[in-house]
Amino acid sequence: DAGITQSPRHKVTETGTPVTLRCHQTENHRYMYWYRQDPGHGLRLIHYSYGVKDTDKGEVSDGYSVSRSKTEDFLLTLESATSSQTSVYFCATLSAGNTIYFGEGSWLTVV
Amino acid sequence: GENVEQHPSTLSVQEGDSAVIKCTYSDSASNYFPWYKQELGKRPQLIIDIRSNVGEKKDQRIAVTLNKTAKHFSLHITETQPEDSAVYFCAPKDPNSGGSNYKLTFGKGTLLTVNP
């Protein structure tokens, strides 16, 4: 597995609180992604980054923001968490050979 | 962007049978075709891929076939075993897209259950 770590791995938070998930990679991959995975919906792209400080929206970006201040870190922030954001979040990177490597996932519950 | 569809969404087979999952895509520029396997509670991982200059690729019990004209590719698993039970995703890609167009779109996944 590529060196991708996510933190926290599990979190329970209350509605209306801000939450930040961190993705850290040691592979020096340029492209990084945040997906959420929900039953019946597969992997849906939230935001992605194509370089330091370069990010763009995916298909389900409402309520989420991201930042990438250095190559190895890609942060996903829920400004004000809602119950609909309860999900499993996966960070991913894209290698030069086009292989996608995923982190282990972050299980987020908003109560 | 790429429209990706997988069929079927669920597939149940008996151990030892074959399984086939199909992925249809819309972007004719795509020329990289991978399949990912996600076991329950785990992260997706690449199991096999094919590039457009090849029609078929095999790796032991799994194979991928490509029909570029019809814009679909398929995952074939022979002699299925219980450990093949997982969700499988396709993610066709145009590797020449770059910069801000580097979105990655997955199919919705196929849940394969292999019954002992």
PDB file of C-alpha atoms in Angstrom:
ATOM      1  CA  ASP A   1       0.000   0.000   0.000  1.00  0.00           C
ATOM      2  CA  ALA A   2       1.091   3.530  -0.720  1.00  0.00           C
ATOM      3  CA  GLY A   3       1.863   5.600   2.343  1.00  0.00           C
ATOM      4  CA  ILE A   4      -1.516   7.258   2.844  1.00  0.00           C
ATOM      5  CA  THR A   5      -2.813   7.834   6.322  1.00  0.00           C
ATOM      6  CA  GLN A   6      -6.071   9.408   7.396  1.00  0.00           C
ATOM      7  CA  SER A   7      -6.920  10.922  10.729  1.00  0.00           C
ATOM      8  CA  PRO A   8      -9.026  10.589  12.682  1.00  0.00           C
ATOM      9  CA  ARG A   9     -10.111   7.096  11.723  1.00  0.00           C
ATOM     10  CA  HIS A  10     -13.320   7.339  13.717  1.00  0.00           C
ATOM     11  CA  LYS A  11     -15.165  10.376  14.992  1.00  0.00           C
ATOM     12  CA  VAL A  12     -18.539  11.165  16.506  1.00  0.00           C
ATOM     13  CA  THR A  13     -19.506  14.808  16.485  1.00  0.00           C
ATOM     14  CA  GLU A  14     -22.575  16.907  17.117  1.00  0.00           C
ATOM     15  CA  THR A  15     -24.643  18.694  14.504  1.00  0.00           C
ATOM     16  CA  GLY A  16     -23.373  22.189  13.830  1.00  0.00           C
ATOM     17  CA  THR A  17     -19.781  21.605  14.909  1.00  0.00           C
ATOM     18  CA  PRO A  18     -16.823  21.975  12.542  1.00  0.00           C
ATOM     19  CA  VAL A  19     -14.856  18.858  11.660  1.00  0.00           C
ATOM     20  CA  THR A  20     -11.545  18.476   9.851  1.00  0.00           C
ATOM     21  CA  LEU A  21     -10.283  15.246   8.374  1.00  0.00           C
ATOM     22  CA  ARG A  22      -6.628  14.969   7.444  1.00  0.00           C
ATOM     23  CA  CYS A  23      -4.993  12.985   4.690  1.00  0.00           C
ATOM     24  CA  HIS A  24      -1.231  12.584   4.696  1.00  0.00           C
ATOM     25  CA  GLN A  25       0.784  10.920   1.934  1.00  0.00           C
ATOM     26  CA  THR A  26       4.466  10.073   1.689  1.00  0.00           C
ATOM     27  CA  GLU A  27       4.492   9.240  -2.053  1.00  0.00           C
ATOM     28  CA  ASN A  28       4.854  12.768  -3.422  1.00  0.00           C
ATOM     29  CA  HIS A  29       1.799  12.203  -5.630  1.00  0.00           C
ATOM     30  CA  ARG A  30       0.528  15.365  -7.263  1.00  0.00           C
ATOM     31  CA  TYR A  31      -3.174  14.508  -7.338  1.00  0.00           C
ATOM     32  CA  MET A  32      -5.234  13.930  -4.192  1.00  0.00           C
ATOM     33  CA  TYR A  33      -8.936  13.261  -3.716  1.00  0.00           C
ATOM     34  CA  TRP A  34     -11.614  13.100  -1.082  1.00  0.00           C
ATOM     35  CA  TYR A  35     -14.534  10.709  -1.582  1.00  0.00           C
ATOM     36  CA  ARG A  36     -17.477   9.785   0.552  1.00  0.00           C
ATOM     37  CA  GLN A  37     -18.973   6.336   0.447  1.00  0.00           C
ATOM     38  CA  ASP A  38     -22.597   5.630   1.289  1.00  0.00           C
ATOM     39  CA  PRO A  39     -24.702   2.530   0.667  1.00  0.00           C
ATOM     40  CA  GLY A  40     -26.159   2.556  -2.832  1.00  0.00           C
ATOM     41  CA  HIS A  41     -24.040   5.494  -3.977  1.00  0.00           C
ATOM     42  CA  GLY A  42     -20.596   4.051  -4.443  1.00  0.00           C
ATOM     43  CA  LEU A  43     -17.669   6.450  -4.204  1.00  0.00           C
ATOM     44  CA  ARG A  44     -18.658  10.050  -4.769  1.00  0.00           C
ATOM     45  CA  LEU A  45     -16.035  12.721  -5.314  1.00  0.00           C
ATOM     46  CA  ILE A  46     -16.185  15.660  -2.906  1.00  0.00           C
ATOM     47  CA  HIS A  47     -13.119  17.708  -3.843  1.00  0.00           C
ATOM     48  CA  TYR A  48      -9.793  17.064  -5.448  1.00  0.00           C
ATOM     49  CA  SER A  49      -6.420  18.751  -5.712  1.00  0.00           C
ATOM     50  CA  TYR A  50      -4.084  18.910  -8.694  1.00  0.00           C
ATOM     51  CA  GLY A  51      -1.260  20.639  -6.858  1.00  0.00           C
ATOM     52  CA  VAL A  52      -0.373  22.754  -3.846  1.00  0.00           C
ATOM     53  CA  LYS A  53      -3.105  25.359  -3.389  1.00  0.00           C
ATOM     54  CA  ASP A  54      -4.899  24.041  -6.505  1.00  0.00           C
ATOM     55  CA  THR A  55      -8.253  22.445  -5.760  1.00  0.00           C
ATOM     56  CA  ASP A  56     -11.561  21.934  -7.496  1.00  0.00           C
ATOM     57  CA  LYS A  57     -15.047  20.709  -6.688  1.00  0.00           C
ATOM     58  CA  GLY A  58     -16.379  17.248  -7.234  1.00  0.00           C
ATOM     59  CA  GLU A  59     -19.977  16.124  -7.566  1.00  0.00           C
ATOM     60  CA  VAL A  60     -20.956  16.469  -3.880  1.00  0.00           C
ATOM     61  CA  SER A  61     -18.976  19.481  -2.676  1.00  0.00           C
ATOM     62  CA  ASP A  62     -21.744  21.427  -0.903  1.00  0.00           C
ATOM     63  CA  GLY A  63     -20.990  21.781   2.813  1.00  0.00           C
ATOM     64  CA  TYR A  64     -17.322  20.828   2.387  1.00  0.00           C
ATOM     65  CA  SER A  65     -14.133  22.779   1.883  1.00  0.00           C
ATOM     66  CA  VAL A  66     -10.551  21.641   1.352  1.00  0.00           C
ATOM     67  CA  SER A  67      -7.059  22.969   1.628  1.00  0.00           C
ATOM     68  CA  ARG A  68      -3.692  21.816   0.398  1.00  0.00           C
ATOM     69  CA  SER A  69      -0.840  23.906   1.722  1.00  0.00           C
ATOM     70  CA  LYS A  70       1.828  21.284   0.983  1.00  0.00           C
ATOM     71  CA  THR A  71       2.112  18.279  -1.280  1.00  0.00           C
ATOM     72  CA  GLU A  72       1.734  15.685   1.435  1.00  0.00           C
ATOM     73  CA  ASP A  73      -1.362  17.003   3.215  1.00  0.00           C
ATOM     74  CA  PHE A  74      -4.938  17.405   1.998  1.00  0.00           C
ATOM     75  CA  LEU A  75      -7.504  18.555   4.552  1.00  0.00           C
ATOM     76  CA  LEU A  76     -11.257  18.174   4.310  1.00  0.00           C
ATOM     77  CA  THR A  77     -13.387  20.466   6.475  1.00  0.00           C
ATOM     78  CA  LEU A  78     -17.056  20.254   7.273  1.00  0.00           C
ATOM     79  CA  GLU A  79     -17.780  23.808   8.357  1.00  0.00           C
ATOM     80  CA  SER A  80     -20.984  22.906  10.214  1.00  0.00           C
ATOM     81  CA  ALA A  81     -21.612  19.198  10.299  1.00  0.00           C
ATOM     82  CA  THR A  82     -25.067  17.836   9.492  1.00  0.00           C
ATOM     83  CA  SER A  83     -26.509  14.346   9.900  1.00  0.00           C
ATOM     84  CA  SER A  84     -26.477  13.915   6.108  1.00  0.00           C
ATOM     85  CA  GLN A  85     -22.683  14.064   6.285  1.00  0.00           C
ATOM     86  CA  THR A  86     -22.527  10.896   8.340  1.00  0.00           C
ATOM     87  CA  SER A  87     -20.469   8.691   6.055  1.00  0.00           C
ATOM     88  CA  VAL A  88     -17.191   6.955   5.430  1.00  0.00           C
ATOM     89  CA  TYR A  89     -14.623   9.291   3.918  1.00  0.00           C
ATOM     90  CA  PHE A  90     -11.761   8.052   1.797  1.00  0.00           C
ATOM     91  CA  CYS A  91      -8.730  10.005   0.759  1.00  0.00           C
ATOM     92  CA  ALA A  92      -6.958   8.873  -2.407  1.00  0.00           C
ATOM     93  CA  THR A  93      -3.898   9.753  -4.452  1.00  0.00           C
ATOM     94  CA  LEU A  94      -3.070   9.097  -8.082  1.00  0.00           C
ATOM     95  CA  SER A  95       0.296   7.646  -8.985  1.00  0.00           C
ATOM     96  CA  ALA A  96       2.272   8.494 -12.101  1.00  0.00           C
ATOM     97  CA  GLY A  97       1.219   5.081 -13.442  1.00  0.00           C
ATOM     98  CA  ASN A  98      -2.475   6.015 -13.000  1.00  0.00           C
ATOM     99  CA  THR A  99      -3.071   3.699 -10.055  1.00  0.00           C
ATOM    100  CA  ILE A 100      -5.364   5.099  -7.379  1.00  0.00           C
ATOM    101  CA  TYR A 101      -4.256   4.480  -3.807  1.00  0.00           C
ATOM    102  CA  PHE A 102      -6.726   4.875  -0.979  1.00  0.00           C
ATOM    103  CA  GLY A 103      -6.315   5.667   2.671  1.00  0.00           C
ATOM    104  CA  GLU A 104      -7.941   3.376   5.224  1.00  0.00           C
ATOM    105  CA  GLY A 105     -11.028   5.549   5.554  1.00  0.00           C
ATOM    106  CA  SER A 106     -12.487   7.811   8.232  1.00  0.00           C
ATOM    107  CA  TRP A 107     -15.799   6.851   9.773  1.00  0.00           C
ATOM    108  CA  LEU A 108     -17.714  10.009  10.702  1.00  0.00           C
ATOM    109  CA  THR A 109     -20.973  10.031  12.638  1.00  0.00           C
ATOM    110  CA  VAL A 110     -22.885  13.289  13.117  1.00  0.00           C
ATOM    111  CA  VAL A 111     -25.460  13.111  15.900  1.00  0.00           C
TER     112      VAL A 111
ATOM    113  CA  GLY B   1     -17.008  14.586 -17.409  1.00  0.00           C
ATOM    114  CA  GLU B   2     -17.013  10.839 -17.693  1.00  0.00           C
ATOM    115  CA  ASN B   3     -20.305   8.972 -17.207  1.00  0.00           C
ATOM    116  CA  VAL B   4     -19.648   5.520 -15.813  1.00  0.00           C
ATOM    117  CA  GLU B   5     -22.175   2.753 -15.341  1.00  0.00           C
ATOM    118  CA  GLN B   6     -21.662  -0.685 -13.873  1.00  0.00           C
ATOM    119  CA  HIS B   7     -23.888  -3.710 -14.284  1.00  0.00           C
ATOM    120  CA  PRO B   8     -25.122  -5.573 -12.435  1.00  0.00           C
ATOM    121  CA  SER B   9     -25.275  -3.707  -9.144  1.00  0.00           C
ATOM    122  CA  THR B  10     -25.429  -7.006  -7.248  1.00  0.00           C
ATOM    123  CA  LEU B  11     -24.362 -10.479  -8.288  1.00  0.00           C
ATOM    124  CA  SER B  12     -24.694 -13.716  -6.362  1.00  0.00           C
ATOM    125  CA  VAL B  13     -22.954 -16.879  -7.572  1.00  0.00           C
ATOM    126  CA  GLN B  14     -22.162 -20.305  -6.256  1.00  0.00           C
ATOM    127  CA  GLU B  15     -18.586 -21.110  -5.380  1.00  0.00           C
ATOM    128  CA  GLY B  16     -16.788 -22.361  -8.465  1.00  0.00           C
ATOM    129  CA  ASP B  17     -19.008 -20.480 -10.913  1.00  0.00           C
ATOM    130  CA  SER B  18     -17.831 -17.579 -13.058  1.00  0.00           C
ATOM    131  CA  ALA B  19     -18.775 -13.946 -12.549  1.00  0.00           C
ATOM    132  CA  VAL B  20     -18.793 -11.105 -15.068  1.00  0.00           C
ATOM    133  CA  ILE B  21     -19.166  -7.404 -14.287  1.00  0.00           C
ATOM    134  CA  LYS B  22     -19.508  -4.823 -17.042  1.00  0.00           C
ATOM    135  CA  CYS B  23     -18.480  -1.175 -17.025  1.00  0.00           C
ATOM    136  CA  THR B  24     -19.751   1.265 -19.644  1.00  0.00           C
ATOM    137  CA  TYR B  25     -18.150   4.669 -20.091  1.00  0.00           C
ATOM    138  CA  SER B  26     -18.841   7.745 -22.163  1.00  0.00           C
ATOM    139  CA  ASP B  27     -15.489   9.411 -22.835  1.00  0.00           C
ATOM    140  CA  SER B  28     -14.011   7.972 -26.030  1.00  0.00           C
ATOM    141  CA  ALA B  29     -10.633   9.449 -25.026  1.00  0.00           C
ATOM    142  CA  SER B  30     -10.361   7.076 -22.068  1.00  0.00           C
ATOM    143  CA  ASN B  31      -7.537   4.631 -22.545  1.00  0.00           C
ATOM    144  CA  TYR B  32      -6.857   3.276 -19.077  1.00  0.00           C
ATOM    145  CA  PHE B  33      -9.330   0.797 -17.574  1.00  0.00           C
ATOM    146  CA  PRO B  34      -8.815  -0.456 -14.017  1.00  0.00           C
ATOM    147  CA  TRP B  35     -10.878  -2.547 -11.642  1.00  0.00           C
ATOM    148  CA  TYR B  36     -10.774  -2.085  -7.886  1.00  0.00           C
ATOM    149  CA  LYS B  37     -11.882  -4.529  -5.194  1.00  0.00           C
ATOM    150  CA  GLN B  38     -13.174  -3.413  -1.812  1.00  0.00           C
ATOM    151  CA  GLU B  39     -13.652  -5.999   0.887  1.00  0.00           C
ATOM    152  CA  LEU B  40     -16.044  -5.262   3.723  1.00  0.00           C
ATOM    153  CA  GLY B  41     -14.647  -2.563   6.002  1.00  0.00           C
ATOM    154  CA  LYS B  42     -11.500  -2.133   3.921  1.00  0.00           C
ATOM    155  CA  ARG B  43     -10.210   0.344   1.370  1.00  0.00           C
ATOM    156  CA  PRO B  44     -10.557  -0.241  -2.403  1.00  0.00           C
ATOM    157  CA  GLN B  45      -7.460  -1.706  -4.026  1.00  0.00           C
ATOM    158  CA  LEU B  46      -6.442  -2.184  -7.639  1.00  0.00           C
ATOM    159  CA  ILE B  47      -6.738  -5.784  -8.798  1.00  0.00           C
ATOM    160  CA  ILE B  48      -6.281  -5.544 -12.550  1.00  0.00           C
ATOM    161  CA  ASP B  49      -6.061  -2.934 -15.277  1.00  0.00           C
ATOM    162  CA  ILE B  50      -5.812  -2.733 -19.044  1.00  0.00           C
ATOM    163  CA  ARG B  51      -4.756  -0.112 -21.537  1.00  0.00           C
ATOM    164  CA  SER B  52      -6.433   0.543 -24.841  1.00  0.00           C
ATOM    165  CA  ASN B  53      -3.741  -1.038 -26.971  1.00  0.00           C
ATOM    166  CA  VAL B  54      -4.629  -4.414 -25.441  1.00  0.00           C
ATOM    167  CA  GLY B  55      -7.927  -6.287 -25.827  1.00  0.00           C
ATOM    168  CA  GLU B  56      -7.606  -8.672 -22.899  1.00  0.00           C
ATOM    169  CA  LYS B  57      -5.440  -9.200 -19.862  1.00  0.00           C
ATOM    170  CA  LYS B  58      -5.404 -12.140 -17.458  1.00  0.00           C
ATOM    171  CA  ASP B  59      -4.008 -12.614 -13.989  1.00  0.00           C
ATOM    172  CA  GLN B  60      -4.710 -16.086 -12.646  1.00  0.00           C
ATOM    173  CA  ARG B  61      -8.473 -16.295 -12.083  1.00  0.00           C
ATOM    174  CA  ILE B  62      -9.286 -12.730 -13.057  1.00  0.00           C
ATOM    175  CA  ALA B  63      -9.311 -11.116 -16.479  1.00  0.00           C
ATOM    176  CA  VAL B  64     -10.373  -7.852 -18.031  1.00  0.00           C
ATOM    177  CA  THR B  65     -11.631  -7.485 -21.589  1.00  0.00           C
ATOM    178  CA  LEU B  66     -12.048  -4.245 -23.476  1.00  0.00           C
ATOM    179  CA  ASN B  67     -14.358  -3.225 -26.299  1.00  0.00           C
ATOM    180  CA  LYS B  68     -13.317   0.320 -27.216  1.00  0.00           C
ATOM    181  CA  THR B  69     -15.763   0.578 -30.086  1.00  0.00           C
ATOM    182  CA  ALA B  70     -18.707  -0.084 -27.807  1.00  0.00           C
ATOM    183  CA  LYS B  71     -17.050   1.769 -24.902  1.00  0.00           C
ATOM    184  CA  HIS B  72     -17.241  -0.923 -22.303  1.00  0.00           C
ATOM    185  CA  PHE B  73     -14.894  -3.220 -20.442  1.00  0.00           C
ATOM    186  CA  SER B  74     -15.596  -6.207 -18.256  1.00  0.00           C
ATOM    187  CA  LEU B  75     -14.149  -7.986 -15.255  1.00  0.00           C
ATOM    188  CA  HIS B  76     -14.210 -11.780 -15.425  1.00  0.00           C
ATOM    189  CA  ILE B  77     -13.643 -13.958 -12.368  1.00  0.00           C
ATOM    190  CA  THR B  78     -13.451 -17.699 -12.913  1.00  0.00           C
ATOM    191  CA  GLU B  79     -13.690 -20.479 -10.310  1.00  0.00           C
ATOM    192  CA  THR B  80     -15.044 -18.013  -7.767  1.00  0.00           C
ATOM    193  CA  GLN B  81     -14.173 -18.470  -4.107  1.00  0.00           C
ATOM    194  CA  PRO B  82     -15.765 -17.003  -0.957  1.00  0.00           C
ATOM    195  CA  GLU B  83     -12.841 -14.576  -0.619  1.00  0.00           C
ATOM    196  CA  ASP B  84     -13.885 -13.021  -3.943  1.00  0.00           C
ATOM    197  CA  SER B  85     -16.949 -11.642  -2.146  1.00  0.00           C
ATOM    198  CA  ALA B  86     -16.524  -7.865  -2.225  1.00  0.00           C
ATOM    199  CA  VAL B  87     -17.622  -4.693  -3.987  1.00  0.00           C
ATOM    200  CA  TYR B  88     -15.925  -4.114  -7.334  1.00  0.00           C
ATOM    201  CA  PHE B  89     -15.482  -0.693  -8.906  1.00  0.00           C
ATOM    202  CA  CYS B  90     -14.388   0.439 -12.329  1.00  0.00           C
ATOM    203  CA  ALA B  91     -12.731   3.814 -12.970  1.00  0.00           C
ATOM    204  CA  PRO B  92     -12.024   4.436 -16.683  1.00  0.00           C
ATOM    205  CA  LYS B  93      -9.676   7.291 -17.303  1.00  0.00           C
ATOM    206  CA  ASP B  94      -8.186   9.531 -19.914  1.00  0.00           C
ATOM    207  CA  PRO B  95      -4.607   9.823 -18.681  1.00  0.00           C
ATOM    208  CA  ASN B  96      -4.009  12.709 -21.036  1.00  0.00           C
ATOM    209  CA  SER B  97      -6.399  14.913 -19.134  1.00  0.00           C
ATOM    210  CA  GLY B  98      -4.480  17.085 -16.803  1.00  0.00           C
ATOM    211  CA  GLY B  99      -4.483  20.065 -14.572  1.00  0.00           C
ATOM    212  CA  SER B 100      -7.899  20.956 -13.294  1.00  0.00           C
ATOM    213  CA  ASN B 101      -9.553  18.247 -15.414  1.00  0.00           C
ATOM    214  CA  TYR B 102      -8.071  15.411 -13.413  1.00  0.00           C
ATOM    215  CA  LYS B 103     -11.311  14.197 -11.907  1.00  0.00           C
ATOM    216  CA  LEU B 104     -11.638  10.495 -11.188  1.00  0.00           C
ATOM    217  CA  THR B 105     -15.090   8.994 -11.557  1.00  0.00           C
ATOM    218  CA  PHE B 106     -16.000   5.565 -10.271  1.00  0.00           C
ATOM    219  CA  GLY B 107     -18.858   3.343 -11.208  1.00  0.00           C
ATOM    220  CA  LYS B 108     -21.393   2.806  -8.413  1.00  0.00           C
ATOM    221  CA  GLY B 109     -19.937  -0.588  -7.666  1.00  0.00           C
ATOM    222  CA  THR B 110     -21.045  -4.203  -7.940  1.00  0.00           C
ATOM    223  CA  LEU B 111     -21.575  -6.277  -4.822  1.00  0.00           C
ATOM    224  CA  LEU B 112     -20.419  -9.808  -5.564  1.00  0.00           C
ATOM    225  CA  THR B 113     -21.437 -12.543  -3.155  1.00  0.00           C
ATOM    226  CA  VAL B 114     -19.939 -15.995  -3.561  1.00  0.00           C
ATOM    227  CA  ASN B 115     -21.986 -18.614  -1.759  1.00  0.00           C
ATOM    228  CA  PRO B 116     -20.108 -21.650  -0.427  1.00  0.00           C
TER     229      PRO B 116
END
